[in-house]
Amino acid sequence: MAGGGIAAPAGGGTQFEAKITPIVIISCIMAATGGLMFGYDVGVSGGVTSMEPFLKKFFPVVYRRTQEGGHDSNYCKYDNQGLQMFTSSLYLAGLTATFFASYTTRRLGRRLTMLIAGVFFIVGVILNTAAVNIEMLIIGRILLGCGVGFANQAVPLFLSEIAPTRIRGGLNILFQLNVTIGILFANLVNYGTAKIKGGWGWRVSLGLAGIPALLLTVGSLLVVDTPNSLIERGRLDEGKAVLKRIRGVDNVEPEYLELVEASRVAKLVQHPFRNLLKRRNRPQLIIAVALQIFQQLTGINAIMFYAPVLFNTLGFKDDASLYSAVITGAVNVISTVVSIYSVDKVGRRFLLLEAGVQMFISQTVIAVILGLKLKDSTSSSLPSGLAILVVIMVCTFVSSFAWSWGPLGWLIPSETFPLETRSAGQSVTVCVNLLFTFVIAQAFLSMLCHFKFGIFLFFSSWVLVMSVFVLFLLPETKNVPIEEMTERVWKQHWLWKRFMDDDDEHRVEGGKGIDGQKNGHRNGFDPVSQL
């Protein structure tokens, strides 16, 4: 692989004894319902903002603009900062909440953090459903955003830590699969509620978010916390007992000792966020931040937030625009299932690079069609044949994202940070993701108004940049145990190995020396006695 780093061999290194137990599967499914809530929020906002009763009640200026034809720009009829704030406020709140979630994830555990997320979701849903003014609507979205911040912090960590190494990628992608199912569910709901007479269908759409909110809340009460989290908080016996339960074997001593040693090293780090900036942690930080920025610059959230609005802009009628959004939602779900089956076989890098080619081509084709055939007036629409081709290209784009940048943007950061910086690293990951999600959500309709068809060329150019980044700078992490990432991944990469200085690796704050993760029990050191 020219310049692409060295992939870790699938069969080398430590492979701990583990069965795929029912408790692992059930726990992962229950935890991943946080993704269901997130996805429903993403999908439902675009649907309700294209419903006339909703616009008439909360955004009358936009409503009047959509009713007036002939003189306004085809690309600008939904350009309104208040309408964009309705969508983007959720992500701004999530950005803030993730810093608090980092503390609760580390101090209270992954399970309790997911419970907090569920409570935020439920309260936010109640406020949105009962909203009588824009202030009530925005406050509800902010509370939903707090839930997103806590769920996105805890769920990927929970899934990575509880899953056996050989299926870690597939189980972690359950989170993203639930995101896509949530989006599809929201699109189906919007399609049905848009037909409700009386103008209250949008309340049903917003209110049904309570279903995944309740699933996450109940699920967080039923699942066990991860052994990593329990050991990290000093509950060693309980951590070992849980490890035996989730692995389905009695011989968990090698994995247990490694977790204890990793926890001992982590406890010597007094300031995780400061430690995150140290030289040996920069490769993981750079990769995590870059993946989150690139994930949003693919343009996927612009399409998923505003799919009905986008199709309406392209000249589809209301029913047709919602129907097209349902199609893209279904493609999203199916393609994420493809990722679950392939990520631990073909690897992370292959999926990202293949998808880069597919996304670049589909967005370029969309831009050419719109540039040549869609006039800049509200009375113009695409011919039916070209409109269908646009939908096909959008589905092509969505499918490639769903088996690559969507799930892997969360999977790779959650499995690459060492334990001492894992909560802090995940917090930064979620924060950067939500920050750029907020920026895109707040800016997309204005960008669509000003860039017109060029917005797809804007996103496709970023797809080219991120594909080059993956080719040269992203190492392969499939089938590598989480606690062996430094030795088997970062120290083997052509560039990142320069940051893995042994001298720096054995220093922590305050000048205390520590042994490497493996050296403790290999040299006769008992890590348990040191906790």
Coordinates of C-alpha atoms in Angstrom, one line a residue:
M1 CA 0.0 0.0 0.0
A2 CA 1.9 3.0 -1.2
G3 CA 2.0 5.5 1.5
G4 CA -1.0 4.1 3.3
G5 CA 0.6 2.6 6.4
I6 CA 0.9 -1.0 7.4
A7 CA -2.3 -2.9 8.3
A8 CA -2.1 -5.0 11.4
P9 CA -2.2 -8.7 10.7
A10 CA -5.5 -10.4 11.6
G11 CA -4.0 -13.3 13.3
G12 CA -1.1 -11.8 15.3
G13 CA -1.0 -10.4 18.8
T14 CA -3.2 -11.4 21.7
Q15 CA -6.5 -13.0 21.0
F16 CA -8.4 -13.4 24.2
E17 CA -10.7 -16.4 24.7
A18 CA -14.3 -15.2 24.2
K19 CA -17.7 -16.5 23.0
I20 CA -20.4 -14.4 21.4
T21 CA -22.8 -14.5 24.3
P22 CA -26.5 -13.5 24.4
I23 CA -25.7 -10.9 27.0
V24 CA -23.3 -9.2 24.6
I25 CA -25.8 -9.1 21.7
I26 CA -28.7 -8.0 23.9
S27 CA -26.6 -5.3 25.7
C28 CA -25.3 -3.9 22.4
I29 CA -28.7 -3.8 20.8
M30 CA -30.2 -2.0 23.8
A31 CA -27.3 0.4 23.9
A32 CA -27.5 1.1 20.2
T33 CA -31.1 2.4 20.6
G34 CA -29.3 5.7 21.4
G35 CA -28.6 5.8 17.7
L36 CA -32.3 5.2 16.9
M37 CA -33.1 8.3 18.9
F38 CA -30.4 10.3 17.2
G39 CA -31.5 9.1 13.7
Y40 CA -35.1 9.9 14.3
D41 CA -34.2 13.4 15.3
V42 CA -32.2 13.9 12.2
G43 CA -34.9 12.5 9.9
V44 CA -38.0 14.1 11.5
S45 CA -36.8 17.7 11.4
G46 CA -36.5 17.7 7.6
G47 CA -40.0 16.3 7.2
V48 CA -41.9 18.6 9.6
T49 CA -40.1 21.7 8.1
S50 CA -41.6 20.9 4.7
M51 CA -45.2 20.6 6.2
E52 CA -47.3 23.6 5.6
P53 CA -49.2 23.6 8.9
F54 CA -45.9 23.6 10.8
L55 CA -44.4 26.4 8.7
K56 CA -47.6 28.4 9.0
K57 CA -47.6 28.2 12.8
F58 CA -43.9 28.7 13.5
F59 CA -42.3 30.2 10.4
P60 CA -44.9 32.2 8.6
V61 CA -42.3 34.1 6.5
V62 CA -41.1 30.8 5.0
Y63 CA -44.7 29.6 4.5
R64 CA -45.6 32.7 2.5
R65 CA -42.5 32.4 0.4
T66 CA -43.3 28.7 -0.5
Q67 CA -46.8 29.8 -1.5
E68 CA -45.7 32.6 -3.8
G69 CA -44.4 31.6 -7.2
G70 CA -42.6 33.1 -10.1
H71 CA -40.3 35.7 -8.8
D72 CA -38.3 33.9 -6.1
S73 CA -35.2 31.7 -6.6
N74 CA -35.9 28.0 -6.8
Y75 CA -32.9 27.4 -4.5
C76 CA -33.8 30.1 -1.9
K77 CA -37.4 29.6 -0.9
Y78 CA -36.5 27.8 2.4
D79 CA -33.5 30.1 3.2
N80 CA -34.4 31.2 6.7
Q81 CA -32.1 31.4 9.8
G82 CA -34.9 30.6 12.2
L83 CA -35.9 27.5 10.3
Q84 CA -32.2 26.4 10.3
M85 CA -31.9 27.1 14.0
F86 CA -34.8 24.7 14.7
T87 CA -32.7 22.0 13.2
S88 CA -29.3 23.0 14.3
S89 CA -30.0 24.0 17.9
L90 CA -30.1 20.3 18.8
Y91 CA -26.5 19.9 17.7
L92 CA -25.2 23.1 19.4
A93 CA -26.7 21.8 22.7
G94 CA -25.2 18.4 22.1
L95 CA -21.8 20.0 21.6
T96 CA -22.0 21.6 25.0
A97 CA -23.5 18.5 26.7
T98 CA -20.7 16.3 25.6
F99 CA -18.2 17.9 28.0
F100 CA -20.5 17.0 30.9
A101 CA -21.0 13.6 29.4
S102 CA -17.2 13.0 29.4
Y103 CA -17.2 13.4 33.2
T104 CA -20.2 11.2 33.8
T105 CA -18.9 8.5 31.4
R106 CA -15.6 8.4 33.4
R107 CA -16.9 8.8 36.9
L108 CA -20.4 7.3 36.8
G109 CA -19.9 4.7 34.0
R110 CA -21.2 4.2 30.5
R111 CA -24.5 2.7 31.6
L112 CA -25.6 5.6 33.8
T113 CA -24.6 8.2 31.1
M114 CA -26.9 6.4 28.7
L115 CA -29.7 6.7 31.3
I116 CA -29.2 10.4 31.6
A117 CA -29.4 10.7 27.8
G118 CA -32.7 8.9 27.8
V119 CA -34.2 11.2 30.4
F120 CA -33.1 14.3 28.4
F121 CA -34.7 12.7 25.3
I122 CA -38.0 12.1 27.0
V123 CA -38.4 15.7 28.4
G124 CA -37.3 17.2 25.0
V125 CA -39.9 15.1 23.2
I126 CA -42.7 16.2 25.6
L127 CA -41.8 19.9 25.0
N128 CA -41.6 19.6 21.2
T129 CA -44.9 17.7 21.0
A130 CA -46.8 20.2 23.1
A131 CA -45.1 23.3 21.6
V132 CA -47.3 26.4 21.2
N133 CA -44.6 28.9 20.3
I134 CA -41.1 28.9 18.8
E135 CA -39.4 29.3 22.2
M136 CA -41.0 26.1 23.5
L137 CA -40.0 24.3 20.2
I138 CA -36.3 25.4 20.5
I139 CA -36.1 24.5 24.2
G140 CA -37.3 21.1 23.4
R141 CA -34.7 20.7 20.6
I142 CA -32.0 21.9 23.0
L143 CA -33.0 19.2 25.5
L144 CA -32.9 16.6 22.8
G145 CA -29.5 17.9 21.9
C146 CA -28.3 17.3 25.5
G147 CA -29.5 13.7 25.1
V148 CA -27.6 13.4 21.8
G149 CA -24.4 14.7 23.5
F150 CA -24.7 12.1 26.4
A151 CA -25.7 9.2 24.1
N152 CA -23.1 9.8 21.5
Q153 CA -20.4 10.0 24.2
A154 CA -21.4 6.8 26.0
V155 CA -22.8 4.4 23.4
P156 CA -19.8 4.0 21.0
L157 CA -17.5 3.5 24.0
F158 CA -19.9 0.9 25.5
L159 CA -20.1 -1.0 22.3
S160 CA -16.4 -1.1 21.7
E161 CA -15.5 -2.2 25.2
I162 CA -18.1 -4.9 25.6
A163 CA -17.7 -6.5 22.2
P164 CA -15.2 -9.4 21.5
T165 CA -12.3 -8.1 19.3
R166 CA -13.2 -10.2 16.2
I167 CA -16.7 -8.7 15.9
R168 CA -16.1 -5.3 17.5
G169 CA -16.5 -3.4 14.2
G170 CA -19.8 -5.1 13.4
L171 CA -21.3 -4.6 16.9
N172 CA -20.2 -1.0 17.1
I173 CA -21.9 -0.3 13.8
L174 CA -25.2 -1.3 15.4
F175 CA -25.2 2.3 16.7
Q176 CA -25.0 3.7 13.1
L177 CA -27.5 1.1 11.9
N178 CA -30.0 2.3 14.5
V179 CA -29.3 5.9 13.3
T180 CA -30.3 4.9 9.8
I181 CA -33.3 3.0 11.0
G182 CA -34.3 6.1 13.0
I183 CA -34.0 8.2 9.9
L184 CA -36.1 5.8 7.9
F185 CA -38.7 5.5 10.6
A186 CA -38.9 9.3 10.7
N187 CA -39.4 9.6 7.0
L188 CA -42.2 7.0 7.0
V189 CA -43.9 8.8 9.9
N190 CA -43.6 12.1 8.1
Y191 CA -45.0 10.6 4.9
G192 CA -48.1 9.4 6.9
T193 CA -48.6 12.4 9.2
A194 CA -48.4 14.9 6.3
K195 CA -51.7 13.5 5.2
I196 CA -53.5 14.1 8.5
K197 CA -56.2 16.7 8.1
G198 CA -56.4 19.4 10.8
G199 CA -52.8 20.6 10.7
W200 CA -51.6 18.6 13.7
G201 CA -49.7 15.9 11.9
W202 CA -46.3 17.5 12.8
R203 CA -47.1 16.9 16.5
V204 CA -47.5 13.2 15.9
S205 CA -44.1 13.2 14.0
L206 CA -42.3 14.9 16.9
G207 CA -44.2 13.0 19.6
L208 CA -43.3 9.5 18.2
A209 CA -39.7 10.3 19.1
G210 CA -40.8 9.2 22.5
I211 CA -40.6 5.5 21.4
P212 CA -36.9 5.4 20.9
A213 CA -36.4 7.7 23.9
L214 CA -38.2 5.1 26.1
L215 CA -36.3 2.2 24.5
L216 CA -33.0 3.9 25.4
T217 CA -34.1 4.7 28.9
V218 CA -35.4 1.2 29.7
G219 CA -32.4 -0.4 27.9
S220 CA -29.9 1.5 30.0
L221 CA -31.6 0.2 33.2
L222 CA -31.3 -3.4 31.9
V223 CA -27.7 -3.6 30.5
V224 CA -24.6 -4.2 32.5
D225 CA -21.7 -1.7 32.6
T226 CA -18.5 -2.6 30.8
P227 CA -15.6 -4.3 32.6
N228 CA -13.4 -1.5 31.5
S229 CA -15.6 1.1 33.2
L230 CA -16.0 -1.0 36.4
I231 CA -12.3 -1.6 36.8
E232 CA -11.5 2.0 36.0
R233 CA -13.7 3.0 38.9
G234 CA -12.1 0.5 41.3
R235 CA -14.8 -2.2 41.3
L236 CA -12.4 -5.0 40.4
D237 CA -14.3 -8.0 41.5
E238 CA -17.5 -6.8 39.8
G239 CA -15.5 -6.0 36.7
K240 CA -14.1 -9.5 36.6
A241 CA -17.5 -11.1 37.2
V242 CA -19.0 -9.1 34.4
L243 CA -16.1 -10.0 32.1
K244 CA -16.8 -13.7 32.7
R245 CA -20.5 -13.1 31.9
I246 CA -20.0 -11.2 28.7
R247 CA -17.2 -13.5 27.4
G248 CA -18.9 -16.7 28.3
V249 CA -15.7 -18.4 29.6
D250 CA -14.1 -18.8 33.0
N251 CA -10.5 -18.2 31.8
V252 CA -10.6 -14.4 31.6
E253 CA -7.4 -13.8 33.6
P254 CA -5.2 -12.6 30.7
E255 CA -7.8 -10.1 29.5
Y256 CA -8.6 -9.1 33.0
L257 CA -5.0 -8.4 33.9
E258 CA -4.6 -6.3 30.8
L259 CA -7.6 -4.2 31.6
V260 CA -6.4 -3.8 35.2
E261 CA -3.0 -2.7 34.0
A262 CA -4.5 -0.3 31.5
S263 CA -6.6 1.1 34.3
R264 CA -3.6 1.5 36.6
V265 CA -1.8 3.5 33.9
A266 CA -4.9 5.6 33.3
K267 CA -5.2 6.5 37.0
L268 CA -1.7 8.0 36.9
V269 CA -3.0 10.6 34.4
Q270 CA -4.6 13.3 36.4
H271 CA -5.8 15.5 33.5
P272 CA -7.1 13.4 30.6
F273 CA -7.7 16.4 28.3
R274 CA -4.2 17.7 28.9
N275 CA -2.8 14.3 28.4
L276 CA -4.7 14.0 25.1
L277 CA -2.5 16.8 23.7
K278 CA 0.8 14.9 24.5
R279 CA 2.9 13.9 21.5
R280 CA 2.2 10.1 21.8
N281 CA -1.6 10.8 21.6
R282 CA -1.5 13.2 18.7
P283 CA -2.0 10.6 15.9
Q284 CA -5.2 9.3 17.6
L285 CA -6.4 12.9 18.2
I286 CA -5.7 14.0 14.6
I287 CA -7.4 11.0 13.1
A288 CA -10.5 11.3 15.3
V289 CA -10.9 15.1 14.7
A290 CA -10.3 14.7 10.9
L291 CA -12.8 11.9 10.6
Q292 CA -15.5 14.0 12.3
I293 CA -14.9 17.0 10.1
F294 CA -14.7 15.0 7.0
Q295 CA -17.9 13.0 7.9
Q296 CA -19.9 16.2 7.9
L297 CA -18.1 17.7 4.8
T298 CA -19.3 14.7 2.7
G299 CA -22.7 16.6 2.7
I300 CA -24.6 13.7 4.1
N301 CA -26.4 15.6 6.9
A302 CA -27.3 18.3 4.5
I303 CA -29.2 15.6 2.5
M304 CA -30.6 13.7 5.4
F305 CA -31.8 16.8 7.4
Y306 CA -33.4 18.4 4.4
A307 CA -34.2 15.5 2.1
P308 CA -37.9 16.5 1.7
V309 CA -37.0 20.2 1.4
L310 CA -34.3 19.4 -1.1
F311 CA -36.5 17.3 -3.3
N312 CA -39.2 19.9 -3.0
T313 CA -36.7 22.5 -4.2
L314 CA -35.9 20.3 -7.2
G315 CA -39.5 20.5 -8.3
F316 CA -41.0 17.3 -6.7
K317 CA -44.5 17.7 -5.3
D318 CA -45.0 17.4 -1.5
D319 CA -45.9 13.7 -1.5
A320 CA -43.2 12.9 -4.1
S321 CA -40.6 14.7 -2.0
L322 CA -41.5 12.8 1.2
Y323 CA -41.7 9.5 -0.8
S324 CA -38.2 10.2 -2.2
A325 CA -36.9 10.8 1.3
V326 CA -38.3 7.4 2.4
I327 CA -36.4 5.7 -0.5
T328 CA -33.1 7.3 0.6
G329 CA -33.8 6.3 4.2
A330 CA -34.4 2.7 3.1
V331 CA -31.1 2.7 1.1
N332 CA -29.4 4.1 4.2
V333 CA -30.5 1.2 6.4
I334 CA -29.7 -1.6 3.8
S335 CA -26.2 -0.2 3.1
T336 CA -25.4 0.1 6.8
V337 CA -26.1 -3.7 7.1
V338 CA -23.6 -4.2 4.4
S339 CA -21.0 -2.4 6.6
I340 CA -21.8 -4.7 9.5
Y341 CA -21.0 -7.8 7.5
S342 CA -17.9 -6.4 5.7
V343 CA -16.1 -4.0 8.1
D344 CA -14.3 -6.8 10.0
K345 CA -13.5 -8.7 6.8
V346 CA -12.3 -6.2 4.2
G347 CA -11.2 -3.6 6.8
R348 CA -11.9 0.1 7.5
R349 CA -9.6 1.6 4.8
F350 CA -11.0 -0.3 1.9
L351 CA -14.6 0.8 2.7
L352 CA -13.6 4.4 3.1
L353 CA -11.6 4.5 -0.2
E354 CA -14.2 2.7 -2.3
A355 CA -17.0 5.0 -0.9
G356 CA -14.9 8.1 -1.7
V357 CA -15.0 7.2 -5.4
Q358 CA -18.7 6.5 -5.4
M359 CA -19.6 9.7 -3.5
F360 CA -17.5 11.8 -5.7
I361 CA -19.0 10.5 -8.9
S362 CA -22.7 10.7 -7.7
Q363 CA -22.4 14.3 -6.4
T364 CA -20.7 15.4 -9.6
V365 CA -23.5 13.9 -11.7
I366 CA -26.1 15.6 -9.5
A367 CA -24.3 19.0 -9.9
V368 CA -24.1 18.6 -13.7
I369 CA -27.8 17.7 -14.0
L370 CA -29.0 20.6 -11.8
G371 CA -26.6 23.1 -13.5
L372 CA -27.8 22.2 -17.0
K373 CA -31.5 21.5 -16.5
L374 CA -32.9 23.3 -13.4
K375 CA -33.7 26.9 -14.0
D376 CA -33.3 29.4 -11.1
S377 CA -37.0 30.2 -10.6
T378 CA -39.7 28.6 -8.5
S379 CA -41.8 27.8 -11.6
S380 CA -39.1 25.5 -12.9
S381 CA -38.7 21.8 -12.1
L382 CA -36.7 18.9 -13.5
P383 CA -38.1 16.6 -16.2
S384 CA -39.4 13.4 -14.7
G385 CA -36.6 11.3 -16.2
L386 CA -33.9 13.5 -14.8
A387 CA -35.6 13.8 -11.5
I388 CA -35.6 10.0 -11.1
L389 CA -31.9 10.0 -12.1
V390 CA -31.2 12.6 -9.3
V391 CA -33.0 10.4 -6.8
I392 CA -30.9 7.4 -8.0
M393 CA -27.7 9.5 -7.6
V394 CA -28.7 10.6 -4.2
C395 CA -29.3 7.0 -3.2
T396 CA -25.9 6.0 -4.7
F397 CA -24.3 8.7 -2.5
V398 CA -26.3 7.7 0.6
S399 CA -25.5 4.0 0.2
S400 CA -21.7 4.6 -0.1
F401 CA -21.8 6.9 3.0
A402 CA -23.8 4.4 5.0
W403 CA -21.2 1.6 4.6
S404 CA -18.2 3.8 5.1
W405 CA -18.0 7.3 6.6
G406 CA -21.2 7.0 8.6
P407 CA -20.4 4.1 10.9
L408 CA -16.6 4.3 10.6
G409 CA -16.5 7.9 11.6
W410 CA -17.7 6.7 15.0
L411 CA -16.0 3.2 15.1
I412 CA -12.4 4.2 14.4
P413 CA -12.1 6.9 17.2
S414 CA -13.8 4.7 19.8
E415 CA -11.3 1.9 19.2
T416 CA -8.0 3.8 18.9
F417 CA -7.7 5.9 22.0
P418 CA -5.9 4.2 25.0
L419 CA -7.9 3.9 28.2
E420 CA -6.3 6.8 30.0
T421 CA -7.6 9.2 27.2
R422 CA -10.5 7.3 25.9
S423 CA -13.3 9.3 27.6
A424 CA -11.6 12.6 26.8
G425 CA -10.9 11.4 23.3
Q426 CA -14.5 10.4 22.7
S427 CA -15.7 13.7 24.2
V428 CA -13.5 15.6 21.7
T429 CA -14.8 13.3 18.9
V430 CA -18.4 13.9 19.7
C431 CA -17.8 17.7 20.2
V432 CA -16.1 18.1 16.8
N433 CA -18.8 16.1 15.1
L434 CA -21.6 18.1 16.6
L435 CA -19.9 21.4 16.0
F436 CA -19.6 20.7 12.3
T437 CA -23.0 19.1 12.2
F438 CA -24.3 22.4 13.7
V439 CA -22.4 24.5 11.1
I440 CA -23.7 22.4 8.2
A441 CA -27.3 22.4 9.5
Q442 CA -27.3 26.1 10.2
A443 CA -25.7 27.0 6.8
F444 CA -27.0 24.5 4.3
L445 CA -30.2 26.3 3.2
S446 CA -28.2 29.5 2.8
M447 CA -25.5 27.7 1.0
L448 CA -28.1 26.1 -1.3
C449 CA -29.5 29.6 -2.0
H450 CA -26.1 31.1 -2.8
F451 CA -24.1 28.1 -4.3
K452 CA -27.2 26.7 -6.1
F453 CA -26.1 23.4 -7.9
G454 CA -22.5 24.2 -7.0
I455 CA -23.1 23.0 -3.4
F456 CA -22.7 19.5 -4.7
L457 CA -19.4 20.4 -6.3
F458 CA -18.4 21.9 -3.0
F459 CA -19.0 18.7 -1.1
S460 CA -17.5 16.4 -3.8
S461 CA -14.3 18.4 -3.7
W462 CA -14.1 17.6 0.0
V463 CA -14.7 13.9 -0.7
L464 CA -11.6 14.0 -2.9
V465 CA -9.5 15.6 -0.1
M466 CA -10.7 13.1 2.6
S467 CA -10.0 10.1 0.3
V468 CA -6.4 11.3 -0.1
F469 CA -6.2 11.6 3.7
V470 CA -7.4 8.0 4.2
L471 CA -5.0 6.7 1.5
F472 CA -1.9 8.1 3.2
L473 CA -2.6 8.7 6.9
L474 CA -5.3 6.3 8.1
P475 CA -3.9 2.9 9.4
E476 CA -5.9 -0.3 9.4
T477 CA -7.4 -1.2 12.8
K478 CA -9.5 -4.3 12.0
N479 CA -9.0 -7.3 14.3
V480 CA -6.6 -5.5 16.6
P481 CA -7.4 -5.6 20.4
I482 CA -8.1 -2.1 21.7
E483 CA -5.3 -2.2 24.3
E484 CA -2.7 -3.2 21.6
M485 CA -3.4 -0.3 19.2
T486 CA -0.2 1.5 20.1
E487 CA 2.1 -1.4 19.5
R488 CA 0.4 -3.0 16.5
V489 CA -1.0 0.1 14.7
W490 CA 0.6 3.4 15.6
K491 CA 4.1 2.1 16.0
Q492 CA 3.9 0.4 12.6
H493 CA 2.7 3.3 10.6
W494 CA 5.2 5.1 8.3
L495 CA 4.3 8.6 9.8
W496 CA 2.6 8.1 13.2
K497 CA 5.5 5.9 14.5
R498 CA 7.5 9.1 14.8
F499 CA 5.2 10.2 17.6
M500 CA 5.5 7.0 19.6
D501 CA 8.7 7.9 21.4
D502 CA 9.4 5.3 24.1
D503 CA 10.8 8.0 26.5
D504 CA 7.6 10.0 26.3
E505 CA 5.5 6.9 26.6
H506 CA 6.9 6.2 30.1
R507 CA 6.3 9.7 31.5
V508 CA 3.2 11.1 33.0
E509 CA 2.3 14.3 34.8
G510 CA 4.3 15.0 37.9
G511 CA 7.3 13.1 36.7
K512 CA 6.1 9.7 37.8
G513 CA 7.4 6.8 35.8
I514 CA 5.1 4.1 34.6
D515 CA 5.7 0.8 32.8
G516 CA 4.2 0.1 29.4
Q517 CA 0.8 -1.6 29.4
K518 CA 2.3 -5.0 28.7
N519 CA 5.4 -4.9 30.8
G520 CA 3.7 -4.9 34.2
H521 CA 2.6 -8.5 34.4
R522 CA 5.1 -9.8 31.9
N523 CA 8.0 -8.9 34.3
G524 CA 6.3 -10.3 37.4
F525 CA 4.5 -7.1 38.4
D526 CA 1.0 -7.6 39.9
P527 CA -1.2 -4.8 38.5
V528 CA -4.1 -5.7 40.8
S529 CA -2.0 -5.0 43.9
Q530 CA -1.1 -1.5 42.7
L531 CA -4.7 -0.3 42.4

